[in-house]
Amino acid sequence: MSSPALSPSLPRKAPPDSLKRSTLLALCACVLVAQSMVAAINLLIPQLAAASLHPSSTELLWTVDAYVLVFAGLLIPAGALGDRRGRKGVLLAGLALFAAGAALSALAASPALLIAGRGVSGAGAACIMPATMSILVQLAGPEHRARALASWTLAVGLGGLAGNVVGGAVGQFLSWRALFWLMVPLAALLAWTVAFTTPRTERSPHGRPDPRGTLLLVAALVAVLAGIIEGPAYGWSSPRITVFFAVGAALAGLFTWYALRSPAALFDPRVFRSRGLRAAVLGTATGFFGLFSLFYANSQYLQYVKGYAPAITGLAIVPLTIGMALFPKVATRWQARSGPRPAVVTGLFLIGAGLLGASTADAATPYAAYACWLLVISAGTGLCMPVLTVGVVAALPTHQAGLGSGLGTSAREIGAALGVAVTGTVLAAHDADAHTASFANAMSPALRTVGAVVLIATALVTLGYRTGPDRRPEPERRPTP
């Protein structure tokens, strides 16, 4: 019996049982692996700094950031490409790029090749993330979409944990090259699994490729992200950073002007007229702003202040996954009963409150007390992120699920980059270094600042949901034969 996703003569709406468990697990595994490489490299910085490549401090920074920069910059175009050209094909191509970049990184004989490999893997991840979500949206059907996207969101959170655990273990027991070699057969196994478990979904009948719009949008995102990432190193008012932000703003304005006039734009900027979409995008960026600020400070606090080894540091963040695993079901039921606002607002508030609580930690704080604040942040993430993910996707027609995923994941990565940048800036302003007293004293104002920003943004998200009711997905229409 053929699947509706494969049969063009049947309605596009998928029956509830079209998403098999094997497909869900394969897609979530792809998400977990792609997300893990954002965090894993951070725990290898000391080993890389002492490696035979002899990278400079700037080259170390770009080794970390090249993946995120390319990843975030290509998410929206990759999502739109999957909608138009085939989501499964884009996913498989993304896994191939991811493996190729990992192999290049593992073989790198210079910092430049290592950075290039990270960028290629980032391009692969940009194809993987929106394609997986879009396939889930197409196969799950409206009745099961929230649960499927909650699983996808959990995989994102588990990817952060896996990156910390694997990166810490490799940093303590193996060479840094082992991390990249591990990714090559893993990506090949995932591609084989996807090929056999995941059906092809129907392509969007709308639109054509938009190379000019794609180039403008990617260049704008890369310029803004480069400014965010390098802001702490060069100073937010330095000429270099000012130029990055000015170029990014100019290109974003040019893209908007072009997209409003093009009959086949990458996406229509008017989608942001939806207050629900704006609130969901801001909420997503806010949650990851707080979460990655914690990731950045946590690894240094546990190693510099508490004296933990890299492998133990990776395991010590496990409490962050407990709420991510337990609360999505609660969030899904709460959303079905009361709409998105209560779960989103409560979740973001818990993230902000947890950051303020974690800011009180110092050298004398028992790990158990510190872990309690991680649990608060975890509960908040588990409550708000599944609802926010559904909110972004639901604000767009189903045939644009890849674009919706690209928008949501771009908000995640931009929020994450901002969280790391702001935390790094405050730490530098308080002269933090690898000594117990100085880092503990600097971490407190850093996390207080981030926690306050999260709470202020939560108020704005609350206002957005109050003034703009959640917008339901538009009915799907098949083109007239």
PDB file of C-alpha atoms in Angstrom, residues 265-389:
ATOM      1  CA  ALA A 265      10.874  35.290  -3.562  1.00  0.00           C
ATOM      2  CA  LEU A 266      12.640  32.950  -1.152  1.00  0.00           C
ATOM      3  CA  PHE A 267       9.951  33.929   1.340  1.00  0.00           C
ATOM      4  CA  ASP A 268       7.499  36.776   1.759  1.00  0.00           C
ATOM      5  CA  PRO A 269       8.542  39.141   4.599  1.00  0.00           C
ATOM      6  CA  ARG A 270       4.868  39.888   5.152  1.00  0.00           C
ATOM      7  CA  VAL A 271       4.627  36.614   7.117  1.00  0.00           C
ATOM      8  CA  PHE A 272       5.934  38.646  10.068  1.00  0.00           C
ATOM      9  CA  ARG A 273       2.675  40.580  10.142  1.00  0.00           C
ATOM     10  CA  SER A 274       1.458  37.671  12.270  1.00  0.00           C
ATOM     11  CA  ARG A 275       1.911  38.678  15.916  1.00  0.00           C
ATOM     12  CA  GLY A 276       1.849  35.007  16.849  1.00  0.00           C
ATOM     13  CA  LEU A 277       4.806  34.303  14.554  1.00  0.00           C
ATOM     14  CA  ARG A 278       6.740  37.296  15.872  1.00  0.00           C
ATOM     15  CA  ALA A 279       6.113  36.214  19.464  1.00  0.00           C
ATOM     16  CA  ALA A 280       7.156  32.613  18.723  1.00  0.00           C
ATOM     17  CA  VAL A 281      10.367  33.686  16.957  1.00  0.00           C
ATOM     18  CA  LEU A 282      11.274  36.109  19.769  1.00  0.00           C
ATOM     19  CA  GLY A 283      10.471  33.466  22.390  1.00  0.00           C
ATOM     20  CA  THR A 284      12.620  30.879  20.613  1.00  0.00           C
ATOM     21  CA  ALA A 285      15.580  33.270  20.392  1.00  0.00           C
ATOM     22  CA  THR A 286      15.107  34.239  24.044  1.00  0.00           C
ATOM     23  CA  GLY A 287      15.123  30.652  25.294  1.00  0.00           C
ATOM     24  CA  PHE A 288      18.310  29.778  23.435  1.00  0.00           C
ATOM     25  CA  PHE A 289      19.888  33.096  24.432  1.00  0.00           C
ATOM     26  CA  GLY A 290      19.583  31.996  28.057  1.00  0.00           C
ATOM     27  CA  LEU A 291      20.405  28.335  27.458  1.00  0.00           C
ATOM     28  CA  PHE A 292      23.651  28.895  25.529  1.00  0.00           C
ATOM     29  CA  SER A 293      24.752  31.593  27.926  1.00  0.00           C
ATOM     30  CA  LEU A 294      24.523  28.918  30.596  1.00  0.00           C
ATOM     31  CA  PHE A 295      26.390  26.382  28.409  1.00  0.00           C
ATOM     32  CA  TYR A 296      29.211  28.891  27.884  1.00  0.00           C
ATOM     33  CA  ALA A 297      29.606  29.740  31.571  1.00  0.00           C
ATOM     34  CA  ASN A 298      28.818  26.263  32.901  1.00  0.00           C
ATOM     35  CA  SER A 299      31.780  24.411  31.363  1.00  0.00           C
ATOM     36  CA  GLN A 300      34.229  27.033  32.616  1.00  0.00           C
ATOM     37  CA  TYR A 301      32.649  27.241  36.076  1.00  0.00           C
ATOM     38  CA  LEU A 302      32.787  23.483  36.570  1.00  0.00           C
ATOM     39  CA  GLN A 303      36.390  23.208  35.350  1.00  0.00           C
ATOM     40  CA  TYR A 304      37.962  26.430  36.648  1.00  0.00           C
ATOM     41  CA  VAL A 305      36.009  26.902  39.860  1.00  0.00           C
ATOM     42  CA  LYS A 306      34.951  23.372  40.849  1.00  0.00           C
ATOM     43  CA  GLY A 307      38.038  21.671  39.398  1.00  0.00           C
ATOM     44  CA  TYR A 308      36.178  18.999  37.404  1.00  0.00           C
ATOM     45  CA  ALA A 309      37.902  17.050  34.610  1.00  0.00           C
ATOM     46  CA  PRO A 310      36.512  17.544  31.054  1.00  0.00           C
ATOM     47  CA  ALA A 311      34.655  14.217  31.016  1.00  0.00           C
ATOM     48  CA  ILE A 312      33.014  14.902  34.387  1.00  0.00           C
ATOM     49  CA  THR A 313      32.134  18.413  33.216  1.00  0.00           C
ATOM     50  CA  GLY A 314      30.282  16.931  30.254  1.00  0.00           C
ATOM     51  CA  LEU A 315      28.294  14.616  32.523  1.00  0.00           C
ATOM     52  CA  ALA A 316      27.587  17.302  35.123  1.00  0.00           C
ATOM     53  CA  ILE A 317      25.175  19.053  32.744  1.00  0.00           C
ATOM     54  CA  VAL A 318      22.873  15.990  32.612  1.00  0.00           C
ATOM     55  CA  PRO A 319      20.250  17.630  34.917  1.00  0.00           C
ATOM     56  CA  LEU A 320      19.473  20.008  32.044  1.00  0.00           C
ATOM     57  CA  THR A 321      17.969  17.122  30.084  1.00  0.00           C
ATOM     58  CA  ILE A 322      15.536  15.946  32.774  1.00  0.00           C
ATOM     59  CA  GLY A 323      12.990  18.716  32.300  1.00  0.00           C
ATOM     60  CA  MET A 324      13.474  18.613  28.528  1.00  0.00           C
ATOM     61  CA  ALA A 325      12.439  14.956  28.601  1.00  0.00           C
ATOM     62  CA  LEU A 326       9.596  15.183  31.143  1.00  0.00           C
ATOM     63  CA  PHE A 327       7.819  18.471  30.397  1.00  0.00           C
ATOM     64  CA  PRO A 328       7.082  18.446  26.629  1.00  0.00           C
ATOM     65  CA  LYS A 329       4.035  16.203  27.191  1.00  0.00           C
ATOM     66  CA  VAL A 330       2.813  18.611  29.865  1.00  0.00           C
ATOM     67  CA  ALA A 331       3.372  21.519  27.490  1.00  0.00           C
ATOM     68  CA  THR A 332       1.468  19.810  24.660  1.00  0.00           C
ATOM     69  CA  ARG A 333      -1.560  19.159  26.874  1.00  0.00           C
ATOM     70  CA  TRP A 334      -1.415  22.668  28.347  1.00  0.00           C
ATOM     71  CA  GLN A 335      -1.308  24.197  24.889  1.00  0.00           C
ATOM     72  CA  ALA A 336      -4.270  22.112  23.718  1.00  0.00           C
ATOM     73  CA  ARG A 337      -6.301  23.228  26.735  1.00  0.00           C
ATOM     74  CA  SER A 338      -5.262  26.885  27.162  1.00  0.00           C
ATOM     75  CA  GLY A 339      -3.412  27.964  24.030  1.00  0.00           C
ATOM     76  CA  PRO A 340       0.315  28.676  23.704  1.00  0.00           C
ATOM     77  CA  ARG A 341       0.743  31.634  26.044  1.00  0.00           C
ATOM     78  CA  PRO A 342       0.690  29.970  29.516  1.00  0.00           C
ATOM     79  CA  ALA A 343       3.277  27.298  28.668  1.00  0.00           C
ATOM     80  CA  VAL A 344       5.535  29.727  26.799  1.00  0.00           C
ATOM     81  CA  VAL A 345       5.457  32.451  29.429  1.00  0.00           C
ATOM     82  CA  THR A 346       5.916  30.025  32.332  1.00  0.00           C
ATOM     83  CA  GLY A 347       8.780  28.267  30.566  1.00  0.00           C
ATOM     84  CA  LEU A 348      10.673  31.445  29.676  1.00  0.00           C
ATOM     85  CA  PHE A 349      10.147  32.795  33.182  1.00  0.00           C
ATOM     86  CA  LEU A 350      11.656  29.625  34.663  1.00  0.00           C
ATOM     87  CA  ILE A 351      14.691  29.946  32.371  1.00  0.00           C
ATOM     88  CA  GLY A 352      15.238  33.537  33.508  1.00  0.00           C
ATOM     89  CA  ALA A 353      14.688  32.680  37.179  1.00  0.00           C
ATOM     90  CA  GLY A 354      17.021  29.679  36.911  1.00  0.00           C
ATOM     91  CA  LEU A 355      19.776  31.838  35.452  1.00  0.00           C
ATOM     92  CA  LEU A 356      19.394  34.325  38.285  1.00  0.00           C
ATOM     93  CA  GLY A 357      19.612  31.431  40.745  1.00  0.00           C
ATOM     94  CA  ALA A 358      22.695  29.957  39.027  1.00  0.00           C
ATOM     95  CA  SER A 359      24.367  33.378  39.246  1.00  0.00           C
ATOM     96  CA  THR A 360      24.646  32.895  43.015  1.00  0.00           C
ATOM     97  CA  ALA A 361      26.975  29.890  42.625  1.00  0.00           C
ATOM     98  CA  ASP A 362      30.587  30.232  43.719  1.00  0.00           C
ATOM     99  CA  ALA A 363      33.465  27.944  44.746  1.00  0.00           C
ATOM    100  CA  ALA A 364      31.716  26.959  47.983  1.00  0.00           C
ATOM    101  CA  THR A 365      28.370  26.070  46.356  1.00  0.00           C
ATOM    102  CA  PRO A 366      27.696  22.303  46.477  1.00  0.00           C
ATOM    103  CA  TYR A 367      27.084  20.744  43.072  1.00  0.00           C
ATOM    104  CA  ALA A 368      23.670  19.497  44.269  1.00  0.00           C
ATOM    105  CA  ALA A 369      22.535  23.079  44.913  1.00  0.00           C
ATOM    106  CA  TYR A 370      23.855  24.236  41.543  1.00  0.00           C
ATOM    107  CA  ALA A 371      22.136  21.276  39.842  1.00  0.00           C
ATOM    108  CA  CYS A 372      18.789  22.422  41.290  1.00  0.00           C
ATOM    109  CA  TRP A 373      19.037  25.610  39.234  1.00  0.00           C
ATOM    110  CA  LEU A 374      19.885  23.520  36.170  1.00  0.00           C
ATOM    111  CA  LEU A 375      16.671  21.582  36.800  1.00  0.00           C
ATOM    112  CA  VAL A 376      14.655  24.826  36.935  1.00  0.00           C
ATOM    113  CA  ILE A 377      16.112  25.937  33.595  1.00  0.00           C
ATOM    114  CA  SER A 378      15.498  22.466  32.189  1.00  0.00           C
ATOM    115  CA  ALA A 379      11.842  22.514  33.233  1.00  0.00           C
ATOM    116  CA  GLY A 380      11.393  25.914  31.610  1.00  0.00           C
ATOM    117  CA  THR A 381      12.976  24.728  28.382  1.00  0.00           C
ATOM    118  CA  GLY A 382      10.817  21.611  28.301  1.00  0.00           C
ATOM    119  CA  LEU A 383       7.667  23.693  28.774  1.00  0.00           C
ATOM    120  CA  CYS A 384       8.233  26.476  26.261  1.00  0.00           C
ATOM    121  CA  MET A 385      10.333  25.104  23.406  1.00  0.00           C
ATOM    122  CA  PRO A 386       7.885  22.516  21.984  1.00  0.00           C
ATOM    123  CA  VAL A 387       5.086  25.111  22.013  1.00  0.00           C
ATOM    124  CA  LEU A 388       7.294  27.763  20.395  1.00  0.00           C
ATOM    125  CA  THR A 389       8.387  25.290  17.707  1.00  0.00           C
TER     126      THR A 389
END
